[in-house]
Amino acid sequence: MVGKRGFRQNSIGYRQARAIVVAALAVGCIAFLIQFSMLSIAARQTLSEREFQILSVAEETAVTALAERDAALAREMLRSVLRVTGVTEARLLDADGVIFARETGYLLEAPSSPLERWVAGVFLGEHATITHPLWTEPGVGSPAVGALEVEFSLDHDIALYRHVLLASLIATILGALIVGAVVAALCHVFLTRPILSISRQVAEVDTDAPRGNLLTIPRGHRDSELGAAVQRINMMLMQLGAAQNALKRMTTRDTSTNLPNRILTVEHLRAVAERSGSGNVVAVLAVLMDRLDDFKDLFGHDKVDEMVLDLAGRLLELVESGTFVGRVGADCFALVMEGLESSDAAEEAARRLVDALMHGADEPLDAVRSSVVVGIACLPEHGADASDLLRKAVAATASARRRPLVRWAFFEDGPSELAHHRLMLESQLHQALDLGEFDLHYQPQFSARGVVTGAEALLRWRCNGELVMPGAFVEVAEDTGLVVPIGDWVLEEACRTAARLRDISLDIRIAINVSPQQLEDGGFVGRAAAAFERYGVPPSQIEIEITEYTLAMERGPVLDRLRALRAMGVRIALDDFGTGYSSLAYLRRFPVDVLKIDRGFVTDIPDDVAVPSTILTLADKLGMICVAEGIETVPQRDWLLANGCDTFQGFLFGRPMPLEAFIDRFAAPSGVVDLGFHRTGHVID
């Protein structure tokens, strides 16, 4: 049953009232039973008093009547006994127990109900008989002359008590009900109603913002247990609100940098997209920390975490006011720029950001910030969905990684076909080593006198019957880590080739390209030393070519490994010099023996010789050997000869060729050949 105010049979108010009334009735019944017992005791006392009264009236006369055998006196005495309240019959017995006289009286009021008869029967009995011996001379040993027997009933007394008992029972029950009702009402006012009020307030608490719905302490209970309970509940609500805020912050903030995470970044980008006008451009710049896991292996997780925090701080300093900065992955930050006039502004922002991060990044602890690449996606050019824009910006970092000189790129459509091709290429590369599909081709290097002094080993891949150049697969090999086992194979093959050439008296140096990942591998130096020993090749017969990217991006353990290799006798060459990040500081710090002029600068000779001339001068001043690669014309050769170039390499002298062709062509006893130094044409085969 439910009342107007929600009163239910299972409610605390109903249960409380019921318990109080039942308890009050139980107490009332106990009180009534106690009162009833006291009346019963009083009735028994009355019976004893009447016995004493009878004896005091009749004992002496009864003895005289028996002694004188006076029946009239006996009857008179018995009639006097009948005058005592409740006596129904009196008998005088002689010494032999024979009735000498007998008188019978009448009840004034008989029990009228079963309850009265039950009460009389259980507690008093309906009739009571008193037998009192009679002596002529009281004392021990005196014979009894007879006995006085009196039968009487307390029905009259019970009838008198009936009204008292009934009134007492009614009064007790009414009193219990009244007291119970009063107590129940007081409990409702001072306990149940405040609890119901607290319950309703608790039900109205907003679980998303519990601290905004603190409970009100019921009136009159500020210092009571209820008030203390409400205060504890309010404290719990405040703690719950704080915990929810902390949890929300954990789910929307990056724990290490305290920047918005991917969830909050997408929400912000969605809000920006909704309010952005049709004439404005919104740009998402994904700032990827390239090869972050590799840096963790090199420097340790704690040190890299410090580098990431430094990068986050620099991003906040470098971006313009109003630019949103978030961390959307372990190795990626995201910048949201709104209100741009065009996508060109986003590209300019990416350029300034990369330049600022790269500026002064010369120390090992600058590795993370100097490794960043930036992917760009713009709204509405690349879509309006927030999650999709962020995904496209991150995807564009893959293109930026392939542009080391620029280090940023816009998102380009059609990645599915490219991704499929990349997966196929990766799968085929895994099988290429096991199937023996790799091969080395050798391009000769000459001194100014036309003597073959070395050869650069260039990797080739025979895939499905076709010869694949390194540019088509090296990036995938680096991204998947396959460049390390492939590089080990190249080192082994180069040592085997050097040993074979020594056997035929062609004692020349073999140059191999080594990637930064190989130098990051702690076992590379040991494997190189083992290969030298296994094939009996002096380390001085092997030259390792590294790129300027290695100088700019890799320090610490890489530098130590380069020094260890050079200490063995291995020559270190800096390939494609002048195209990347090299500086005099790098050349001083790294153990470099050879500078190779990039073919891009050689192509411009003799029309533009500023850069080649500078490199030749620099190599001469630093005591380094200078190698020019990509020589294809006689004017290029002549200018380089005239300006002191040490070593020549290019199609003018010989294309890359298999080992057997190289041996057939250059294994002359004198080691001197005429391949272009006295020719007047251009490219030769």
XYZ file of C-alpha atoms in Angstrom:
685
model
C 0.000 0.000 0.000
C 1.304 3.417 -0.965
C 0.058 6.613 0.633
C 0.074 10.182 -0.602
C 3.588 10.786 0.702
C 4.958 7.472 -0.395
C 3.967 5.521 2.813
C 4.531 1.841 2.111
C 4.268 -1.294 4.194
C 7.981 -1.937 3.676
C 8.932 1.643 4.485
C 10.934 2.485 7.560
C 8.082 4.629 8.925
C 5.552 1.814 8.728
C 7.915 -0.735 10.194
C 8.943 1.626 12.945
C 5.315 2.433 13.912
C 4.346 -1.237 13.820
C 7.275 -2.236 16.012
C 6.539 0.528 18.528
C 2.822 -0.390 18.780
C 3.563 -4.104 19.129
C 6.171 -3.359 21.777
C 3.735 -1.082 23.628
C 1.004 -3.743 23.554
C 3.454 -6.351 24.775
C 4.481 -4.129 27.669
C 0.811 -3.441 28.442
C -0.013 -7.158 28.463
C 2.889 -7.870 30.775
C 1.686 -5.111 33.101
C -1.833 -6.559 33.044
C -0.560 -10.048 33.880
C 1.433 -8.616 36.768
C -1.680 -6.832 38.014
C -3.737 -9.998 37.595
C -1.187 -11.980 39.604
C -1.281 -9.410 42.370
C -5.099 -9.661 42.535
C -4.802 -13.450 42.721
C -2.386 -13.146 45.626
C -4.740 -10.711 47.289
C -7.603 -13.220 46.872
C -5.560 -15.958 48.499
C -4.736 -13.639 51.379
C -8.440 -12.959 51.724
C -9.061 -16.724 51.932
C -6.527 -17.007 54.756
C -8.071 -14.087 56.596
C -11.502 -15.647 56.387
C -10.165 -18.921 57.712
C -8.767 -17.072 60.684
C -12.082 -15.246 61.132
C -14.023 -18.538 61.098
C -11.755 -20.119 63.671
C -11.914 -17.102 65.921
C -15.733 -17.189 65.822
C -16.475 -20.916 65.928
C -13.613 -22.892 67.460
C -14.532 -22.566 71.170
C -18.262 -23.009 70.540
C -17.657 -26.063 68.342
C -15.585 -27.768 71.075
C -18.338 -27.063 73.640
C -21.095 -28.375 71.314
C -19.169 -31.636 70.722
C -18.336 -32.078 74.348
C -21.961 -31.553 75.465
C -23.400 -33.215 72.342
C -25.514 -30.094 71.863
C -26.789 -30.205 68.297
C -28.689 -26.954 68.553
C -25.581 -25.131 69.722
C -23.631 -26.771 66.898
C -26.121 -25.627 64.273
C -26.183 -22.112 65.709
C -22.411 -22.041 65.517
C -22.439 -23.303 61.924
C -24.986 -20.642 60.919
C -22.683 -18.027 62.297
C -19.908 -19.478 60.170
C -22.129 -19.198 57.086
C -22.289 -15.478 57.699
C -18.602 -15.232 56.676
C -18.328 -14.023 53.074
C -18.028 -16.791 50.522
C -18.835 -19.759 52.891
C -21.154 -22.202 51.158
C -21.289 -25.075 53.666
C -20.113 -25.754 57.235
C -19.869 -29.151 58.928
C -18.978 -30.252 62.453
C -17.453 -33.722 62.713
C -17.034 -35.745 65.890
C -13.898 -37.627 66.853
C -14.877 -40.554 64.608
C -15.302 -38.291 61.563
C -19.090 -38.569 61.602
C -20.981 -35.405 60.744
C -22.484 -34.090 63.982
C -24.088 -31.004 62.449
C -24.298 -29.467 59.002
C -25.484 -26.150 57.533
C -25.540 -25.028 53.873
C -25.586 -21.485 52.553
C -26.134 -19.859 49.063
C -23.804 -18.008 46.606
C -24.512 -14.366 46.193
C -23.164 -14.358 42.579
C -21.999 -17.263 40.441
C -19.394 -17.125 37.630
C -21.147 -16.114 34.489
C -18.442 -16.591 31.828
C -15.963 -19.311 30.879
C -13.123 -16.867 31.425
C -14.179 -16.275 35.042
C -14.502 -20.004 35.684
C -11.092 -20.621 34.025
C -9.452 -17.956 36.149
C -11.020 -19.335 39.344
C -10.095 -22.880 38.420
C -6.510 -22.175 37.436
C -5.502 -19.701 40.142
C -7.900 -20.369 43.095
C -10.108 -23.313 42.332
C -13.887 -23.006 42.176
C -14.326 -24.263 45.796
C -11.970 -24.411 48.771
C -12.390 -26.715 51.809
C -10.864 -25.891 55.180
C -10.609 -28.683 57.781
C -9.553 -27.598 61.247
C -9.025 -30.155 64.070
C -10.628 -29.307 67.464
C -8.974 -29.975 70.867
C -10.283 -29.531 74.298
C -6.828 -28.492 75.446
C -4.389 -27.330 72.807
C -0.987 -28.928 73.105
C 1.114 -31.827 72.078
C -0.444 -35.248 72.753
C -3.974 -33.940 73.369
C -6.583 -36.010 71.462
C -8.816 -34.232 68.945
C -12.508 -34.167 69.855
C -13.580 -33.479 66.285
C -13.084 -31.244 63.325
C -14.688 -28.233 61.727
C -14.978 -28.371 57.939
C -15.886 -25.267 55.970
C -16.410 -25.097 52.202
C -16.474 -21.738 50.569
C -16.122 -20.205 47.125
C -14.312 -16.998 45.908
C -16.676 -16.561 42.970
C -18.149 -13.646 44.768
C -14.717 -12.026 45.117
C -13.890 -12.768 41.514
C -17.143 -11.191 40.464
C -16.147 -8.135 42.412
C -12.714 -8.057 40.714
C -14.153 -8.627 37.249
C -14.893 -4.995 36.547
C -11.589 -3.939 37.971
C -9.736 -6.412 35.766
C -11.702 -5.457 32.655
C -11.173 -1.768 33.252
C -7.484 -2.395 33.916
C -7.130 -4.422 30.691
C -8.837 -1.749 28.604
C -6.844 1.022 30.226
C -3.592 -0.873 29.735
C -4.255 -1.539 26.034
C -5.379 2.022 25.386
C -2.397 3.371 27.273
C -0.037 1.162 25.273
C -1.617 2.254 21.997
C -1.476 5.906 22.957
C 2.128 5.692 24.133
C 3.064 3.734 20.995
C 1.378 6.287 18.758
C 3.066 9.175 20.534
C 6.473 7.501 20.356
C 5.907 6.606 16.695
C 4.912 10.185 15.927
C 7.969 11.541 17.715
C 10.228 9.069 15.912
C 8.653 10.089 12.606
C 9.205 13.761 13.308
C 12.708 13.478 14.679
C 14.013 10.471 12.776
C 11.951 9.075 9.899
C 11.062 12.362 8.222
C 14.650 13.681 8.301
C 15.866 10.347 6.903
C 13.272 10.556 4.119
C 14.397 14.114 3.385
C 18.034 12.976 3.217
C 17.022 10.068 0.991
C 15.218 12.373 -1.442
C 18.241 14.689 -1.558
C 20.557 11.768 -2.224
C 18.279 10.618 -5.051
C 18.543 14.080 -6.629
C 22.364 14.132 -6.592
C 23.813 14.537 -10.095
C 26.311 11.698 -10.478
C 28.249 13.679 -13.085
C 28.680 16.654 -10.735
C 28.173 15.397 -7.168
C 29.842 18.391 -5.551
C 27.082 20.639 -6.913
C 24.334 18.828 -4.944
C 25.490 18.763 -1.338
C 22.833 17.697 1.195
C 21.096 20.076 3.587
C 21.207 19.120 7.256
C 17.623 18.631 8.594
C 16.430 21.273 11.004
C 17.319 20.545 14.593
C 19.886 17.904 13.697
C 23.014 19.985 13.134
C 24.683 18.504 16.221
C 22.965 15.112 16.191
C 24.028 11.798 14.684
C 21.929 12.576 11.590
C 23.722 15.872 11.142
C 27.060 14.101 11.448
C 25.889 11.500 8.893
C 24.877 14.249 6.438
C 28.246 15.936 6.872
C 30.007 12.633 6.166
C 27.840 12.097 3.074
C 28.701 15.612 1.859
C 32.374 14.873 2.436
C 32.022 11.661 0.416
C 30.272 13.589 -2.376
C 33.117 16.100 -2.458
C 35.676 13.288 -2.543
C 33.670 11.550 -5.274
C 33.584 14.770 -7.286
C 37.323 15.193 -6.874
C 37.901 11.578 -7.890
C 35.664 12.013 -10.942
C 37.532 15.153 -11.954
C 40.827 13.331 -11.534
C 39.512 10.364 -13.525
C 38.175 12.655 -16.238
C 41.521 14.384 -16.351
C 43.262 11.020 -16.636
C 41.005 10.011 -19.528
C 41.379 13.317 -21.361
C 44.950 14.332 -20.489
C 48.333 12.838 -21.212
C 49.786 11.775 -17.871
C 53.380 12.769 -18.575
C 52.954 16.134 -20.344
C 49.491 17.067 -18.972
C 48.495 18.010 -22.523
C 45.065 17.066 -23.923
C 45.098 13.491 -25.194
C 43.598 12.103 -28.389
C 40.021 12.083 -27.011
C 40.102 15.742 -25.970
C 41.954 16.706 -29.150
C 39.247 15.151 -31.333
C 36.537 16.873 -29.258
C 38.288 20.223 -29.655
C 38.796 19.671 -33.374
C 35.133 18.742 -33.755
C 34.079 21.963 -31.986
C 36.459 23.993 -34.159
C 35.065 22.370 -37.303
C 31.501 23.220 -36.266
C 32.218 26.906 -35.645
C 34.639 27.410 -38.504
C 33.389 29.650 -41.267
C 33.351 28.712 -44.927
C 36.174 31.106 -45.782
C 38.562 29.946 -43.052
C 41.037 27.074 -43.107
C 41.644 24.834 -40.100
C 44.956 22.988 -40.121
C 45.943 19.921 -38.135
C 49.692 19.473 -37.773
C 50.808 16.038 -36.567
C 54.272 16.389 -35.024
C 55.788 12.898 -35.071
C 58.835 12.030 -32.976
C 60.542 9.737 -35.473
C 62.083 6.508 -34.133
C 61.202 7.254 -30.513
C 61.527 3.593 -29.523
C 65.059 3.523 -30.900
C 65.958 6.526 -28.765
C 64.582 4.722 -25.707
C 66.919 1.836 -26.388
C 69.832 4.257 -26.777
C 69.244 6.686 -23.913
C 66.814 4.848 -21.629
C 63.117 5.484 -21.019
C 63.591 8.074 -18.267
C 65.937 10.208 -20.337
C 63.670 10.024 -23.392
C 60.700 11.022 -21.212
C 62.656 14.143 -20.258
C 63.306 14.835 -23.953
C 59.595 14.461 -24.737
C 58.705 16.878 -21.919
C 61.261 19.332 -23.306
C 59.705 19.010 -26.763
C 56.202 19.570 -25.347
C 57.396 22.722 -23.601
C 59.050 24.005 -26.759
C 55.894 23.384 -28.793
C 53.856 25.429 -26.318
C 56.412 28.219 -26.557
C 56.685 28.196 -30.349
C 53.011 28.088 -31.361
C 50.949 31.225 -31.644
C 48.341 32.167 -29.073
C 45.111 30.249 -29.607
C 46.787 27.200 -31.141
C 45.652 23.969 -29.526
C 48.441 21.557 -28.558
C 47.672 17.925 -27.659
C 49.453 14.602 -27.458
C 47.618 12.065 -29.586
C 50.042 9.155 -29.275
C 53.179 8.006 -27.518
C 55.282 9.455 -30.345
C 53.005 12.145 -31.764
C 51.729 15.610 -30.850
C 48.946 17.450 -32.657
C 48.540 21.187 -33.274
C 45.153 22.606 -34.267
C 45.341 25.988 -35.970
C 42.137 27.798 -36.909
C 41.367 30.962 -38.812
C 44.093 30.449 -41.434
C 43.688 32.164 -44.784
C 44.950 29.199 -46.823
C 46.803 25.909 -46.634
C 49.978 27.808 -47.518
C 49.820 29.370 -44.061
C 49.782 25.863 -42.547
C 52.839 24.899 -44.593
C 54.641 28.053 -43.490
C 53.778 27.281 -39.861
C 55.185 23.754 -40.272
C 58.377 25.115 -41.803
C 58.896 27.632 -38.996
C 58.211 24.949 -36.407
C 60.721 22.497 -37.872
C 63.365 25.212 -38.268
C 62.882 26.345 -34.675
C 63.123 22.808 -33.312
C 66.190 21.973 -35.389
C 67.966 25.202 -34.417
C 70.726 24.457 -31.933
C 69.878 20.751 -31.764
C 73.523 19.663 -31.671
C 73.673 17.738 -28.405
C 72.729 14.087 -27.825
C 69.812 15.072 -25.593
C 68.339 17.047 -28.505
C 67.788 13.856 -30.491
C 64.015 13.705 -29.963
C 63.209 17.277 -30.953
C 65.597 17.166 -33.884
C 63.906 14.009 -35.195
C 60.421 15.469 -35.647
C 58.523 15.319 -38.906
C 55.241 17.120 -39.510
C 52.168 15.868 -41.355
C 49.514 18.394 -42.399
C 45.795 17.969 -43.050
C 43.434 20.891 -43.642
C 39.739 21.496 -43.292
C 37.863 21.643 -45.653
C 40.422 20.466 -48.202
C 40.904 17.043 -46.620
C 37.435 16.624 -45.118
C 35.401 17.881 -42.168
C 35.353 14.861 -39.842
C 37.546 15.524 -36.796
C 38.825 11.963 -36.314
C 39.480 11.587 -40.025
C 41.410 14.863 -40.199
C 43.638 13.801 -37.331
C 44.190 10.401 -38.913
C 45.155 12.010 -42.226
C 47.592 14.391 -40.532
C 49.300 11.466 -38.796
C 49.331 9.491 -42.067
C 51.033 12.432 -43.786
C 54.029 12.058 -41.459
C 54.992 8.955 -43.459
C 55.487 11.169 -46.505
C 57.374 13.705 -44.398
C 59.801 10.998 -43.292
C 60.679 10.405 -46.917
C 61.622 14.083 -47.282
C 64.586 14.539 -44.888
C 65.481 17.918 -46.336
C 62.018 19.372 -45.798
C 60.560 17.212 -43.005
C 56.913 18.150 -43.550
C 54.259 17.024 -46.002
C 50.561 17.428 -46.758
C 48.225 14.478 -46.744
C 47.767 12.943 -50.172
C 44.757 10.869 -51.229
C 45.062 7.301 -52.373
C 47.039 5.773 -49.502
C 45.308 2.392 -49.774
C 47.139 1.342 -52.937
C 50.425 2.604 -51.509
C 49.851 0.773 -48.242
C 49.013 -2.433 -50.087
C 52.184 -2.149 -52.178
C 54.202 -1.462 -49.045
C 52.834 -4.563 -47.288
C 53.595 -6.709 -50.316
C 57.117 -5.293 -50.476
C 57.672 -5.958 -46.780
C 56.536 -9.567 -47.155
C 58.844 -10.110 -50.139
C 61.800 -8.541 -48.299
C 61.385 -11.031 -45.461
C 61.795 -13.851 -47.969
C 64.563 -12.260 -50.039
C 67.374 -13.057 -47.590
C 66.309 -16.694 -47.207
C 65.922 -17.113 -50.958
C 69.286 -15.475 -51.744
C 67.717 -12.816 -53.962
C 70.128 -10.025 -52.965
C 73.288 -9.267 -54.930
C 76.041 -6.659 -54.892
C 77.126 -4.661 -57.939
C 80.421 -2.794 -57.824
C 81.133 0.657 -59.272
C 84.846 1.384 -59.611
C 86.646 4.340 -58.053
C 89.841 5.755 -59.609
C 92.695 7.943 -58.588
C 93.715 10.927 -60.712
C 96.232 8.690 -62.454
C 93.561 6.241 -63.562
C 94.406 3.563 -61.024
C 91.530 1.518 -59.602
C 91.705 2.242 -55.873
C 88.344 1.005 -54.736
C 84.772 0.092 -55.519
C 81.468 1.020 -53.996
C 79.274 -2.042 -53.301
C 75.706 -1.231 -54.323
C 72.834 -3.477 -53.246
C 70.551 -5.007 -55.886
C 67.481 -7.217 -55.456
C 66.377 -9.734 -58.044
C 62.633 -9.973 -57.421
C 60.504 -12.055 -59.794
C 63.251 -11.954 -62.400
C 63.609 -8.164 -62.322
C 66.470 -6.107 -60.896
C 65.163 -3.758 -58.162
C 67.190 -0.692 -57.145
C 67.676 0.172 -53.434
C 65.554 3.311 -53.668
C 62.486 1.106 -54.106
C 62.911 -0.922 -50.927
C 65.465 0.595 -48.518
C 62.885 2.796 -46.773
C 60.636 -0.206 -46.085
C 63.656 -2.153 -44.849
C 64.515 0.677 -42.447
C 60.946 1.049 -41.196
C 60.604 -2.694 -40.516
C 64.085 -3.189 -39.070
C 65.081 -5.525 -41.910
C 67.890 -3.128 -42.799
C 69.970 -4.635 -39.955
C 70.062 -8.260 -41.210
C 70.323 -7.021 -44.823
C 73.227 -4.776 -43.790
C 74.927 -7.723 -42.079
C 74.640 -9.692 -45.325
C 76.149 -6.781 -47.272
C 79.079 -6.637 -44.819
C 79.676 -10.383 -45.111
C 79.514 -10.271 -48.918
C 81.837 -7.242 -49.095
C 84.409 -9.036 -46.929
C 84.128 -12.144 -49.100
C 84.640 -9.999 -52.217
C 87.629 -8.170 -50.708
C 89.246 -11.500 -49.831
C 88.704 -12.800 -53.366
C 90.156 -9.661 -54.941
C 93.235 -9.939 -52.700
C 93.693 -13.481 -53.944
C 93.968 -12.170 -57.523
C 96.228 -9.294 -56.492
C 93.537 -6.654 -56.842
C 94.080 -5.097 -53.444
C 91.437 -2.370 -53.417
C 89.092 -0.924 -50.818
C 85.394 -1.931 -50.818
C 82.942 0.792 -49.702
C 79.557 -0.183 -48.244
C 76.656 1.965 -47.104
C 75.688 1.612 -43.425
C 72.337 2.856 -42.100
C 71.837 4.588 -38.745
C 69.882 1.565 -37.466
C 72.910 -0.665 -38.000
C 75.068 1.712 -35.980
C 72.456 1.788 -33.233
C 72.734 -2.003 -32.936
C 75.128 -2.757 -30.094
C 76.398 -5.917 -31.804
C 77.342 -4.319 -35.118
C 80.989 -3.623 -34.262
C 81.472 -7.153 -32.952
C 79.942 -8.727 -36.043
C 82.115 -6.550 -38.282
C 85.281 -7.615 -36.421
C 84.213 -11.264 -36.670
C 83.668 -10.909 -40.447
C 87.119 -9.348 -40.918
C 88.712 -12.218 -39.034
C 86.631 -14.901 -40.732
C 87.672 -13.842 -44.263
C 91.166 -12.681 -43.350
C 90.452 -9.160 -44.584
C 92.300 -6.195 -43.037
C 89.748 -3.671 -41.706
C 91.542 -1.001 -43.772
C 90.219 -2.700 -46.899
C 86.621 -1.855 -45.889
C 85.147 1.639 -46.054
C 81.881 2.509 -44.326
C 79.760 5.251 -45.859
C 77.366 7.139 -43.607
C 74.992 9.980 -44.458
C 74.813 13.479 -43.092
C 71.508 12.462 -41.526
C 73.482 10.082 -39.314
C 75.685 12.931 -38.170
C 72.786 15.235 -37.434
C 70.440 12.716 -35.821
C 72.597 10.062 -34.167
C 75.077 10.677 -31.382
C 76.170 8.998 -28.162
C 76.611 5.227 -28.686
C 76.705 5.704 -32.492
C 79.685 7.999 -32.177
C 81.444 5.478 -29.922
C 80.875 2.668 -32.454
C 82.207 4.767 -35.320
C 85.329 5.491 -33.285
C 85.712 1.786 -32.477
C 85.490 0.895 -36.173
C 87.987 3.567 -37.106
C 90.346 2.326 -34.387
C 90.301 -1.074 -36.105
C 91.399 0.595 -39.357
C 88.024 0.922 -41.087
C 87.780 4.125 -43.156
C 84.729 6.338 -42.540
C 83.256 8.224 -45.498
C 80.582 10.921 -45.378
C 78.278 10.309 -48.347
C 76.288 13.000 -50.230
C 78.118 15.764 -48.398
C 76.449 19.179 -48.631
C 72.870 17.976 -49.029
C 71.794 17.634 -45.399
C 72.606 18.880 -41.923
C 76.380 18.633 -41.808
C 78.402 21.352 -40.189
C 82.002 21.903 -39.164
C 81.004 20.931 -35.622
C 79.922 17.516 -36.858
C 83.107 17.036 -38.872
C 85.203 17.867 -35.811
C 83.270 15.545 -33.503
C 82.794 12.530 -35.806
C 85.707 10.365 -37.055
C 85.348 11.130 -40.785
C 88.124 10.310 -43.292
C 86.416 10.901 -46.651
C 84.053 13.539 -48.023
C 81.964 12.498 -51.045
C 80.632 15.310 -53.221
C 77.004 14.560 -54.043
C 76.194 13.902 -57.692
C 73.751 16.817 -57.602
C 76.639 19.270 -57.251
C 78.824 17.409 -59.780
C 76.064 17.669 -62.403
C 76.290 21.493 -62.318
C 80.040 21.507 -63.085
C 81.468 23.547 -64.795
C 78.535 26.012 -64.860
C 78.165 26.234 -61.056
C 81.231 25.232 -59.070
C 80.739 27.173 -55.825
C 79.746 24.196 -53.694
C 82.217 21.633 -55.197
C 85.026 24.164 -54.872
C 84.138 24.778 -51.213
C 83.999 21.062 -50.437
C 87.360 20.415 -52.097
C 88.930 23.251 -50.136
C 87.342 22.047 -46.888
C 88.600 18.477 -47.424
C 92.072 19.747 -48.154
C 92.164 21.929 -45.034
C 90.840 19.114 -42.814
C 93.220 16.568 -44.317
C 90.407 14.433 -45.707
C 90.148 12.553 -48.990
C 87.604 13.984 -51.418
C 85.595 11.689 -53.708
C 83.408 12.991 -56.532
C 80.581 10.671 -57.567
C 78.211 10.903 -60.517
C 80.833 12.069 -63.036
C 79.313 11.668 -66.484
C 81.094 14.167 -68.760
C 84.645 15.067 -69.662
C 84.241 18.746 -68.578
C 83.215 17.539 -65.140
C 86.271 15.264 -65.023
C 88.636 17.970 -66.202
C 87.446 20.546 -63.683
C 87.715 18.072 -60.812
C 91.193 17.024 -61.925
C 92.281 20.628 -62.159
C 90.946 21.470 -58.673
C 92.598 18.638 -56.770
C 89.913 15.974 -56.446
C 91.422 12.730 -55.089
C 89.038 10.010 -56.268
C 86.654 9.774 -59.231
C 83.457 7.737 -59.598
C 80.717 7.844 -62.206
C 79.280 6.512 -65.423
C 82.102 8.167 -67.382
C 84.444 5.505 -65.963
C 82.166 2.591 -65.304
C 78.655 1.638 -64.342
C 77.873 -0.639 -61.338
C 78.451 -4.245 -62.452
C 78.382 -7.782 -61.030
C 81.549 -9.043 -59.378
C 82.582 -11.323 -62.253
C 82.296 -8.476 -64.758
C 84.272 -6.225 -62.417
C 87.065 -8.807 -62.147
C 87.206 -9.377 -65.904
C 87.441 -5.647 -66.561
C 89.814 -4.415 -63.869
C 92.024 -7.315 -62.859
C 94.930 -6.054 -65.027
C 98.438 -6.806 -63.714
C 99.385 -3.131 -63.681
C 96.130 -1.989 -62.103
C 96.206 1.006 -64.459
C 93.506 1.426 -67.050
C 92.545 4.136 -69.513
C 88.861 4.767 -68.903
C 88.102 8.358 -69.829
C 91.047 10.321 -68.593
C 92.183 10.889 -72.204
C 88.773 10.814 -73.901
C 86.799 13.683 -75.316
C 83.280 12.211 -75.275
C 80.638 12.230 -72.634
C 79.036 9.206 -70.958
C 80.603 5.854 -71.835
C 79.448 2.306 -71.085
